[in-house]
PDB file of C-alpha atoms in Angstrom:
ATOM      1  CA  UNK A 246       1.385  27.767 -20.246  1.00  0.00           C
ATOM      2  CA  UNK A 247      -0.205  29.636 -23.277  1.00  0.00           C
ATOM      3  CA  UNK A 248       2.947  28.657 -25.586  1.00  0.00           C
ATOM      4  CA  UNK A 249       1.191  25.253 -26.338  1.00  0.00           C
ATOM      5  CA  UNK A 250      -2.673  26.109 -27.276  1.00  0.00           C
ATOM      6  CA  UNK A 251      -3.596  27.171 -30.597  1.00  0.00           C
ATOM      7  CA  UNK A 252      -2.916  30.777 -31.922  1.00  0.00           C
ATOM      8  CA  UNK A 253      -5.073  32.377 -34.207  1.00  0.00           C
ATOM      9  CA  UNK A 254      -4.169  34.696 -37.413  1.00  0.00           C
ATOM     10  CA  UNK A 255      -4.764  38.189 -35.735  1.00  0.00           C
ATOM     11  CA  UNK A 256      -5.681  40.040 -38.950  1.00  0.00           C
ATOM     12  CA  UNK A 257      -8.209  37.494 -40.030  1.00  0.00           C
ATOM     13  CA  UNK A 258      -9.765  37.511 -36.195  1.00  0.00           C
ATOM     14  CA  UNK A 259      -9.204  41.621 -35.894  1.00  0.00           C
ATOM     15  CA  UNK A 260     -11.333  42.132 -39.362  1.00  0.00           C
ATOM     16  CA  UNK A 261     -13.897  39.557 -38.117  1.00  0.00           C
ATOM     17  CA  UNK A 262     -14.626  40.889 -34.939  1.00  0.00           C
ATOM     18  CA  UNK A 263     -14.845  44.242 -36.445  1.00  0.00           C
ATOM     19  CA  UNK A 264     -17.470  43.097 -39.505  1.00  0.00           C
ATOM     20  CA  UNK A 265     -19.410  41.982 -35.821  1.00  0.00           C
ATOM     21  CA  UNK A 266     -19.790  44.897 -34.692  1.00  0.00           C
ATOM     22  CA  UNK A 267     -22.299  48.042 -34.604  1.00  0.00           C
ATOM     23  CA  UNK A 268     -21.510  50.790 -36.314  1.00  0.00           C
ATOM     24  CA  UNK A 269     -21.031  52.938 -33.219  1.00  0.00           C
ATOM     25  CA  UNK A 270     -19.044  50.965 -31.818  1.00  0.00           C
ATOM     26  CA  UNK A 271     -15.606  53.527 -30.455  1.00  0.00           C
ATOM     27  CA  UNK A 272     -12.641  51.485 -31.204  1.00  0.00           C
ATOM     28  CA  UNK A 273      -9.254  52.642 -29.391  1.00  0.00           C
ATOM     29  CA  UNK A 274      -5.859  50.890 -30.633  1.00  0.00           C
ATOM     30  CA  UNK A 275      -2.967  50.497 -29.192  1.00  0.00           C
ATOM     31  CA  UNK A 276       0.437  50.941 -31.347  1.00  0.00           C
ATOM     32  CA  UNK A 277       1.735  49.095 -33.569  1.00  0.00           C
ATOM     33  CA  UNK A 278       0.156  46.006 -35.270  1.00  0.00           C
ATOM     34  CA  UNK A 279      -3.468  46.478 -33.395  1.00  0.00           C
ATOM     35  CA  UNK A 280      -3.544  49.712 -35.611  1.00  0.00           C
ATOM     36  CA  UNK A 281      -2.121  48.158 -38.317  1.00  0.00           C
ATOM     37  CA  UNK A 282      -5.247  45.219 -38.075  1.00  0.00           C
ATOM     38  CA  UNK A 283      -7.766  47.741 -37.066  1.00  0.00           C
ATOM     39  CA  UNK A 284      -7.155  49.931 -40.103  1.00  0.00           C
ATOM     40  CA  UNK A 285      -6.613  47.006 -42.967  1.00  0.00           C
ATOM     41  CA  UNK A 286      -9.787  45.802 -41.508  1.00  0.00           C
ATOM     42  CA  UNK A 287     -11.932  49.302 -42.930  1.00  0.00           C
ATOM     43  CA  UNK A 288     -11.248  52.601 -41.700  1.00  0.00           C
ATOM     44  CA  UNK A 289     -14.288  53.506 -39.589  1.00  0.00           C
ATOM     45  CA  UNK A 290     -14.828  56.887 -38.325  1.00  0.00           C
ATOM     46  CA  UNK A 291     -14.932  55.719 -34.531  1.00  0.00           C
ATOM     47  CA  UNK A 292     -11.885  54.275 -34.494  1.00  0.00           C
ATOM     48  CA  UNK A 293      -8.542  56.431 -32.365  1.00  0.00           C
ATOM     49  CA  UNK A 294      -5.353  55.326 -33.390  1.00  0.00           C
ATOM     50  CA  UNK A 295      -2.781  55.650 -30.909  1.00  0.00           C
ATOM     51  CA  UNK A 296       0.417  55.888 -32.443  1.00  0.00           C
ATOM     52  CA  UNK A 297       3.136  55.773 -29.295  1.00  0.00           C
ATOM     53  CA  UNK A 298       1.127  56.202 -26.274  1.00  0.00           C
ATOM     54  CA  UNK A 299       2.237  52.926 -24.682  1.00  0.00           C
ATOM     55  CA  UNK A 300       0.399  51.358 -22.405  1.00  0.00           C
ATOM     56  CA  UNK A 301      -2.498  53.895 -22.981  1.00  0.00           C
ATOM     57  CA  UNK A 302      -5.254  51.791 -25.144  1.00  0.00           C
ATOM     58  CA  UNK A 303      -7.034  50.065 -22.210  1.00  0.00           C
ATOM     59  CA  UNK A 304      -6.937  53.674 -19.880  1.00  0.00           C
ATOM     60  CA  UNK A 305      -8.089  55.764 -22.887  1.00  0.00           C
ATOM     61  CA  UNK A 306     -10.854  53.300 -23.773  1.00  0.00           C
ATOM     62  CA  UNK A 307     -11.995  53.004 -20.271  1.00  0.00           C
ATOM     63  CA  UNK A 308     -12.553  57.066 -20.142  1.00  0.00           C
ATOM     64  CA  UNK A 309     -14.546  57.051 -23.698  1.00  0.00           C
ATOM     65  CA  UNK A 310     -16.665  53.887 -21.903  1.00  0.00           C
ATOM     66  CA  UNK A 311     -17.293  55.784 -18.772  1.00  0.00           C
ATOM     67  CA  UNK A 312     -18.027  59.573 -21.403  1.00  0.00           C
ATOM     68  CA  UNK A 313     -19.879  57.554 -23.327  1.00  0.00           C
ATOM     69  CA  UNK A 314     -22.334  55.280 -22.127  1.00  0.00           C
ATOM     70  CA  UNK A 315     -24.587  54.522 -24.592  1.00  0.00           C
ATOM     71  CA  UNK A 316     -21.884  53.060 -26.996  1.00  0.00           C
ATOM     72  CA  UNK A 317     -19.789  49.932 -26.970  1.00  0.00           C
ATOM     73  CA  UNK A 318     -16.491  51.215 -26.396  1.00  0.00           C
ATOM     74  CA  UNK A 319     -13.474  48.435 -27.380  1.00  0.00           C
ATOM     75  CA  UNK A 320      -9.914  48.626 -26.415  1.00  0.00           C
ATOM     76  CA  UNK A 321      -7.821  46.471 -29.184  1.00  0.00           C
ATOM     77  CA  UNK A 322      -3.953  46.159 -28.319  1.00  0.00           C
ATOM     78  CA  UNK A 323      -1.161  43.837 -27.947  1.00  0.00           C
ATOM     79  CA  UNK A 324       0.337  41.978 -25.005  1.00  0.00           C
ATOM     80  CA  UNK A 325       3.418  44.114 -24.765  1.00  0.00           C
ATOM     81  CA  UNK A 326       1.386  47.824 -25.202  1.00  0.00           C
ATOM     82  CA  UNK A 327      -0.914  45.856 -22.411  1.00  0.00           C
ATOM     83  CA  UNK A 328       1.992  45.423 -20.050  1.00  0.00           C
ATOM     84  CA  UNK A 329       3.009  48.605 -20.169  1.00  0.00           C
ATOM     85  CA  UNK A 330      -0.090  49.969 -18.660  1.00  0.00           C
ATOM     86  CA  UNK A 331      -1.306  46.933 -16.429  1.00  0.00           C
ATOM     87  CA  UNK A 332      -1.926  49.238 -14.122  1.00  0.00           C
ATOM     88  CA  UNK A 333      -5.063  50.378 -15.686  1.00  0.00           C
ATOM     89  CA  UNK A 334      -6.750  47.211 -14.965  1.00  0.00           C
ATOM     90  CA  UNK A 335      -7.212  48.193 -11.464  1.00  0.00           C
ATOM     91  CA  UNK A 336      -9.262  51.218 -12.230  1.00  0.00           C
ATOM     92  CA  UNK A 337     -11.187  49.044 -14.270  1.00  0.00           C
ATOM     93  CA  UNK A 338     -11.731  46.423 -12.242  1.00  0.00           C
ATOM     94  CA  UNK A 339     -13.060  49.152 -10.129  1.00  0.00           C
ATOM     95  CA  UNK A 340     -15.102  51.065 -12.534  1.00  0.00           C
ATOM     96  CA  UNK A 341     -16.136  48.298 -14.468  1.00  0.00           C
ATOM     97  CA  UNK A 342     -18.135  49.905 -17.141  1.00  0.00           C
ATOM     98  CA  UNK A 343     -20.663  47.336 -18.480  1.00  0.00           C
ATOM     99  CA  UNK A 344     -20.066  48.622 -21.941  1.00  0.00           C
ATOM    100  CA  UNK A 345     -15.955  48.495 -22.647  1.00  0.00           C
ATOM    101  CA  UNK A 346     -14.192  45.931 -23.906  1.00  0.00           C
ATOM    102  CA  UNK A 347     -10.085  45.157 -23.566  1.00  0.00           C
ATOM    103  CA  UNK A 348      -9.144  42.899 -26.667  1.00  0.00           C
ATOM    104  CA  UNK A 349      -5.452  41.737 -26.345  1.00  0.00           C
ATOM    105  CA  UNK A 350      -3.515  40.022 -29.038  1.00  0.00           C
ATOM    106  CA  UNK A 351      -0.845  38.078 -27.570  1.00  0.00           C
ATOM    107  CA  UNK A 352       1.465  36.586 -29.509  1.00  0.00           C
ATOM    108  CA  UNK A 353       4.072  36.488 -26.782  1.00  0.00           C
ATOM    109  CA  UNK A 354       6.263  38.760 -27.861  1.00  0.00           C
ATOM    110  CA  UNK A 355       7.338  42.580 -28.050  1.00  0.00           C
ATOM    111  CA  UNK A 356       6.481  42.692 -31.763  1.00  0.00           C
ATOM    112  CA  UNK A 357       7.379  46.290 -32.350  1.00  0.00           C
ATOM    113  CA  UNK A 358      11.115  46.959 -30.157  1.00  0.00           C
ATOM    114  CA  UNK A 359      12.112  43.478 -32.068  1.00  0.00           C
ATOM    115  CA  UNK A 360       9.806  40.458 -31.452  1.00  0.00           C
ATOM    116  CA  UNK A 361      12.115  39.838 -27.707  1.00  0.00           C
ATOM    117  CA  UNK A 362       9.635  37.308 -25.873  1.00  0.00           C
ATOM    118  CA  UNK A 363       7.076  39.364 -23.476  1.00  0.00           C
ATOM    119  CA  UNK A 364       5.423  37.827 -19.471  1.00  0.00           C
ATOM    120  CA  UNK A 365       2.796  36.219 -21.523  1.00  0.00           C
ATOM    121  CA  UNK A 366       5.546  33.734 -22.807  1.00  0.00           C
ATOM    122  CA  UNK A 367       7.183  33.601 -19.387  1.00  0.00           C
ATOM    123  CA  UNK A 368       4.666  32.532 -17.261  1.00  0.00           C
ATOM    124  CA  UNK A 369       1.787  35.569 -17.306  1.00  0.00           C
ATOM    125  CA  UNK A 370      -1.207  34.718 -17.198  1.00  0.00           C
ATOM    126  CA  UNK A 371      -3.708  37.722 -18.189  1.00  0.00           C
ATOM    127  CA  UNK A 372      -6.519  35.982 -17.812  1.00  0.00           C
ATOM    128  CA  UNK A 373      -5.542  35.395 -14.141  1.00  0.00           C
ATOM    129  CA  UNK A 374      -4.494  38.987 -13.490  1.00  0.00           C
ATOM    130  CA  UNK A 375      -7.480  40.965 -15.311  1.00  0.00           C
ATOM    131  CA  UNK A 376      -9.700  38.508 -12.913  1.00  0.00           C
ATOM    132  CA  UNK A 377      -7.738  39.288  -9.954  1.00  0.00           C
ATOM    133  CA  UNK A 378      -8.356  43.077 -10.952  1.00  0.00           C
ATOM    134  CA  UNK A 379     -12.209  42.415 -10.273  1.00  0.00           C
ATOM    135  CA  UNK A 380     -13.060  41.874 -13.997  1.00  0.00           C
ATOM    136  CA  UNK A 381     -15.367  38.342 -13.416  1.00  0.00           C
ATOM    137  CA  UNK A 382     -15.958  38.311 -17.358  1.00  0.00           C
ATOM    138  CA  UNK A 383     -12.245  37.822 -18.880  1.00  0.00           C
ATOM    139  CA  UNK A 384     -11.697  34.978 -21.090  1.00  0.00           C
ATOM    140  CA  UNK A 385      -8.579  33.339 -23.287  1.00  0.00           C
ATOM    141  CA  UNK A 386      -9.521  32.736 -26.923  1.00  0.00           C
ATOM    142  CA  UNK A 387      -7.922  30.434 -29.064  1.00  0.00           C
ATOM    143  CA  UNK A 388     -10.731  28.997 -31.554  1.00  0.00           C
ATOM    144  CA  UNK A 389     -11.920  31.493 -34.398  1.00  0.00           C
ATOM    145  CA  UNK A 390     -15.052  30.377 -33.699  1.00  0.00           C
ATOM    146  CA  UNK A 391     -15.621  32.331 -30.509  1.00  0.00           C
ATOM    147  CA  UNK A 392     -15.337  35.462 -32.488  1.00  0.00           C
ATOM    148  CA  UNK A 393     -18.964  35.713 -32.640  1.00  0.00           C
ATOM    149  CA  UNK A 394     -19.600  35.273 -28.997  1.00  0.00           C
ATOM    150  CA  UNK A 395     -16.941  37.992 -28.322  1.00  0.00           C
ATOM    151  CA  UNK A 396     -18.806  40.382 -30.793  1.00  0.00           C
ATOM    152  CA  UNK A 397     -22.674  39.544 -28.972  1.00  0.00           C
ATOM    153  CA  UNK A 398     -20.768  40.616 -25.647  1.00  0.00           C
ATOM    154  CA  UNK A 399     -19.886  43.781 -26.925  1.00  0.00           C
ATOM    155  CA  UNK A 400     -22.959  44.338 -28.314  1.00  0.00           C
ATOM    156  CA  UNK A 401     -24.557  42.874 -25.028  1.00  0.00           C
ATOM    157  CA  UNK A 402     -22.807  46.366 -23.289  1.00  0.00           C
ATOM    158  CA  UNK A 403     -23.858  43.749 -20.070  1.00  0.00           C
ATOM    159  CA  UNK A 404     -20.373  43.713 -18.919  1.00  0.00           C
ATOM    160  CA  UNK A 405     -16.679  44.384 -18.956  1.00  0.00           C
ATOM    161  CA  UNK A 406     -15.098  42.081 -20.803  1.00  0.00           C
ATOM    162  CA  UNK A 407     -11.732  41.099 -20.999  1.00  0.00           C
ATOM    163  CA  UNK A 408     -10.546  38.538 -24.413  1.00  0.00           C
ATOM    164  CA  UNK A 409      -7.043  37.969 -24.191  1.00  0.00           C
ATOM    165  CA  UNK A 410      -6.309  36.686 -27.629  1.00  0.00           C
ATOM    166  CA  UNK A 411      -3.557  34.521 -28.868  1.00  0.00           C
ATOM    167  CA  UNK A 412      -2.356  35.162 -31.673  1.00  0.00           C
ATOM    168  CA  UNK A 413       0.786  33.888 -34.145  1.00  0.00           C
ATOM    169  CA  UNK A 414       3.926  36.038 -34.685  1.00  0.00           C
ATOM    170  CA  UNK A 415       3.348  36.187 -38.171  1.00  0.00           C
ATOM    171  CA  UNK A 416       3.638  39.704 -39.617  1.00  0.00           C
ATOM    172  CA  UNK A 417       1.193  40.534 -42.719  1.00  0.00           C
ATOM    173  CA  UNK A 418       2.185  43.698 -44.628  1.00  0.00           C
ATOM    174  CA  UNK A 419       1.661  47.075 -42.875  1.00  0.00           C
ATOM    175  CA  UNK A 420      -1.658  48.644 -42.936  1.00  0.00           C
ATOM    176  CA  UNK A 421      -0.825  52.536 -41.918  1.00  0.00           C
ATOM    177  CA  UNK A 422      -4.031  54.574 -40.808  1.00  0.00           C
ATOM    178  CA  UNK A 423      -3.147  58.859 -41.194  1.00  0.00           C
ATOM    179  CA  UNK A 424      -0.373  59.448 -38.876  1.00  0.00           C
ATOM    180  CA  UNK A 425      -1.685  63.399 -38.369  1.00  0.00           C
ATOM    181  CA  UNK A 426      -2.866  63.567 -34.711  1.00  0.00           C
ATOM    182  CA  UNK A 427      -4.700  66.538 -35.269  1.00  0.00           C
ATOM    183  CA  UNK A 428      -6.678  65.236 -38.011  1.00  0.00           C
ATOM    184  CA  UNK A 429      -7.013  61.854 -36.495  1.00  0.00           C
ATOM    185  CA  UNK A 430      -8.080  63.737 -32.786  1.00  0.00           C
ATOM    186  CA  UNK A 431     -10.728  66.215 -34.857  1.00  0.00           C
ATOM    187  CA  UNK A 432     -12.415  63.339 -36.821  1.00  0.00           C
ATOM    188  CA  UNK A 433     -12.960  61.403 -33.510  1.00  0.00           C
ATOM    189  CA  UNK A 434     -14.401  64.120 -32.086  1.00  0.00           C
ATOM    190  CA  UNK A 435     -16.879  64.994 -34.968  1.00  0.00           C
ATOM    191  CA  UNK A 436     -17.992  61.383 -34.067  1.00  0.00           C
ATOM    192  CA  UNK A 437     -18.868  62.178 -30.239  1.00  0.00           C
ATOM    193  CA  UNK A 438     -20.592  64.912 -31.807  1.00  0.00           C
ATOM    194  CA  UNK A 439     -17.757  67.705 -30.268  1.00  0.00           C
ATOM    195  CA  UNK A 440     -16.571  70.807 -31.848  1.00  0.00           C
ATOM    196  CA  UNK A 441     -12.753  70.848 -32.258  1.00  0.00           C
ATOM    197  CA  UNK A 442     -10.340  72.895 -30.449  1.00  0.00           C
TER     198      UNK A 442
END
């Protein structure tokens, strides 16, 4: 069904959305190319790079948005990382924390175990299934031009929102953000404002 709308450039629509967005804004990224987008884009201190955690993006995002009220919290992963951890919808379909965000780039495919075509090519719909999870406000986006409204509803911190994104399968060169986890867990942490351990 998706296969035959219009796909966006996901680094040009990743570093938009981010130039949208507040400063305080707690970005979590799921592995791969969402990292890859999220760092070209600026390194900003809020940001969490997961690195192989799959399936852990939308789960770890809903825990800062629950910690962390006050703040726009925004998942930003892939359809294949998604998969993995569909599960998590349910929990926040349940929760439904008016100020997190799930941001899925779909380009139909498992870009990083060697671009084999993902559910969203097959017949998925994640629109259908984050709605069936409870979350009323999940959309599909396939015109740059609704990057803005996607940016005023995480501002907005009025409701969970759900974008699933599609995206091409073209790959732009790697953008690697610090692969220490230590380093990457302390400066995260200095940003919530908590000691390290």
């Amino acid at each position: 069904m998706t296969a035959t709308l219009p796909r966006l450039d996901r680094r040009r629509f990743v570093a938009d959305l981010i130039g949208r967005l507040p400063e305080d804004t707690l970005i979590v990224t799921g592995l791969g190319s969402p990292s890859y987008d999220v760092f070209s884009a600026g390194d900003r201190p809020g940001t969490f790079y997961l690195w192989g955690a799959m399936g852990a993006a939308a789960p770890l995002a809903l825990g800062l948005a629950l910690a962390q009220p006050d703040r726009p919290v925004v998942a930003i992963t892939g359809d294949g990382e998604h998969l993995m951890g569909i599960g998590a919808l349910a929990t926040i379909g349940a929760e439904l924390p008016p100020n997190l965000t799930v941001v899925v780039l779909d380009n139909a495919h498992f870009g990083e175990t060697g671009m084999q075509p993902s559910h969203t090519g097959l017949g998925t719909d994640l629109v259908a299934v984050a709605q069936g999870f409870g979350i009323r406000d999940a959309v599909r986006i396939t015109d740059v031009d609704r990057t803005n409204d996607l940016a005023l509803r995480i501002k907005a911190r009025a409701a969970t929102t759900y974008a699933q994104v599609l995206i091409t399968t073209d790959e732009p060169p790697r953008a690697l953000p610090p692969r220490d986890g230590v380093a990457n867990k302390n400066s995260f942490r200095a940003v919530l404002g908590l000691s390290t351990f």
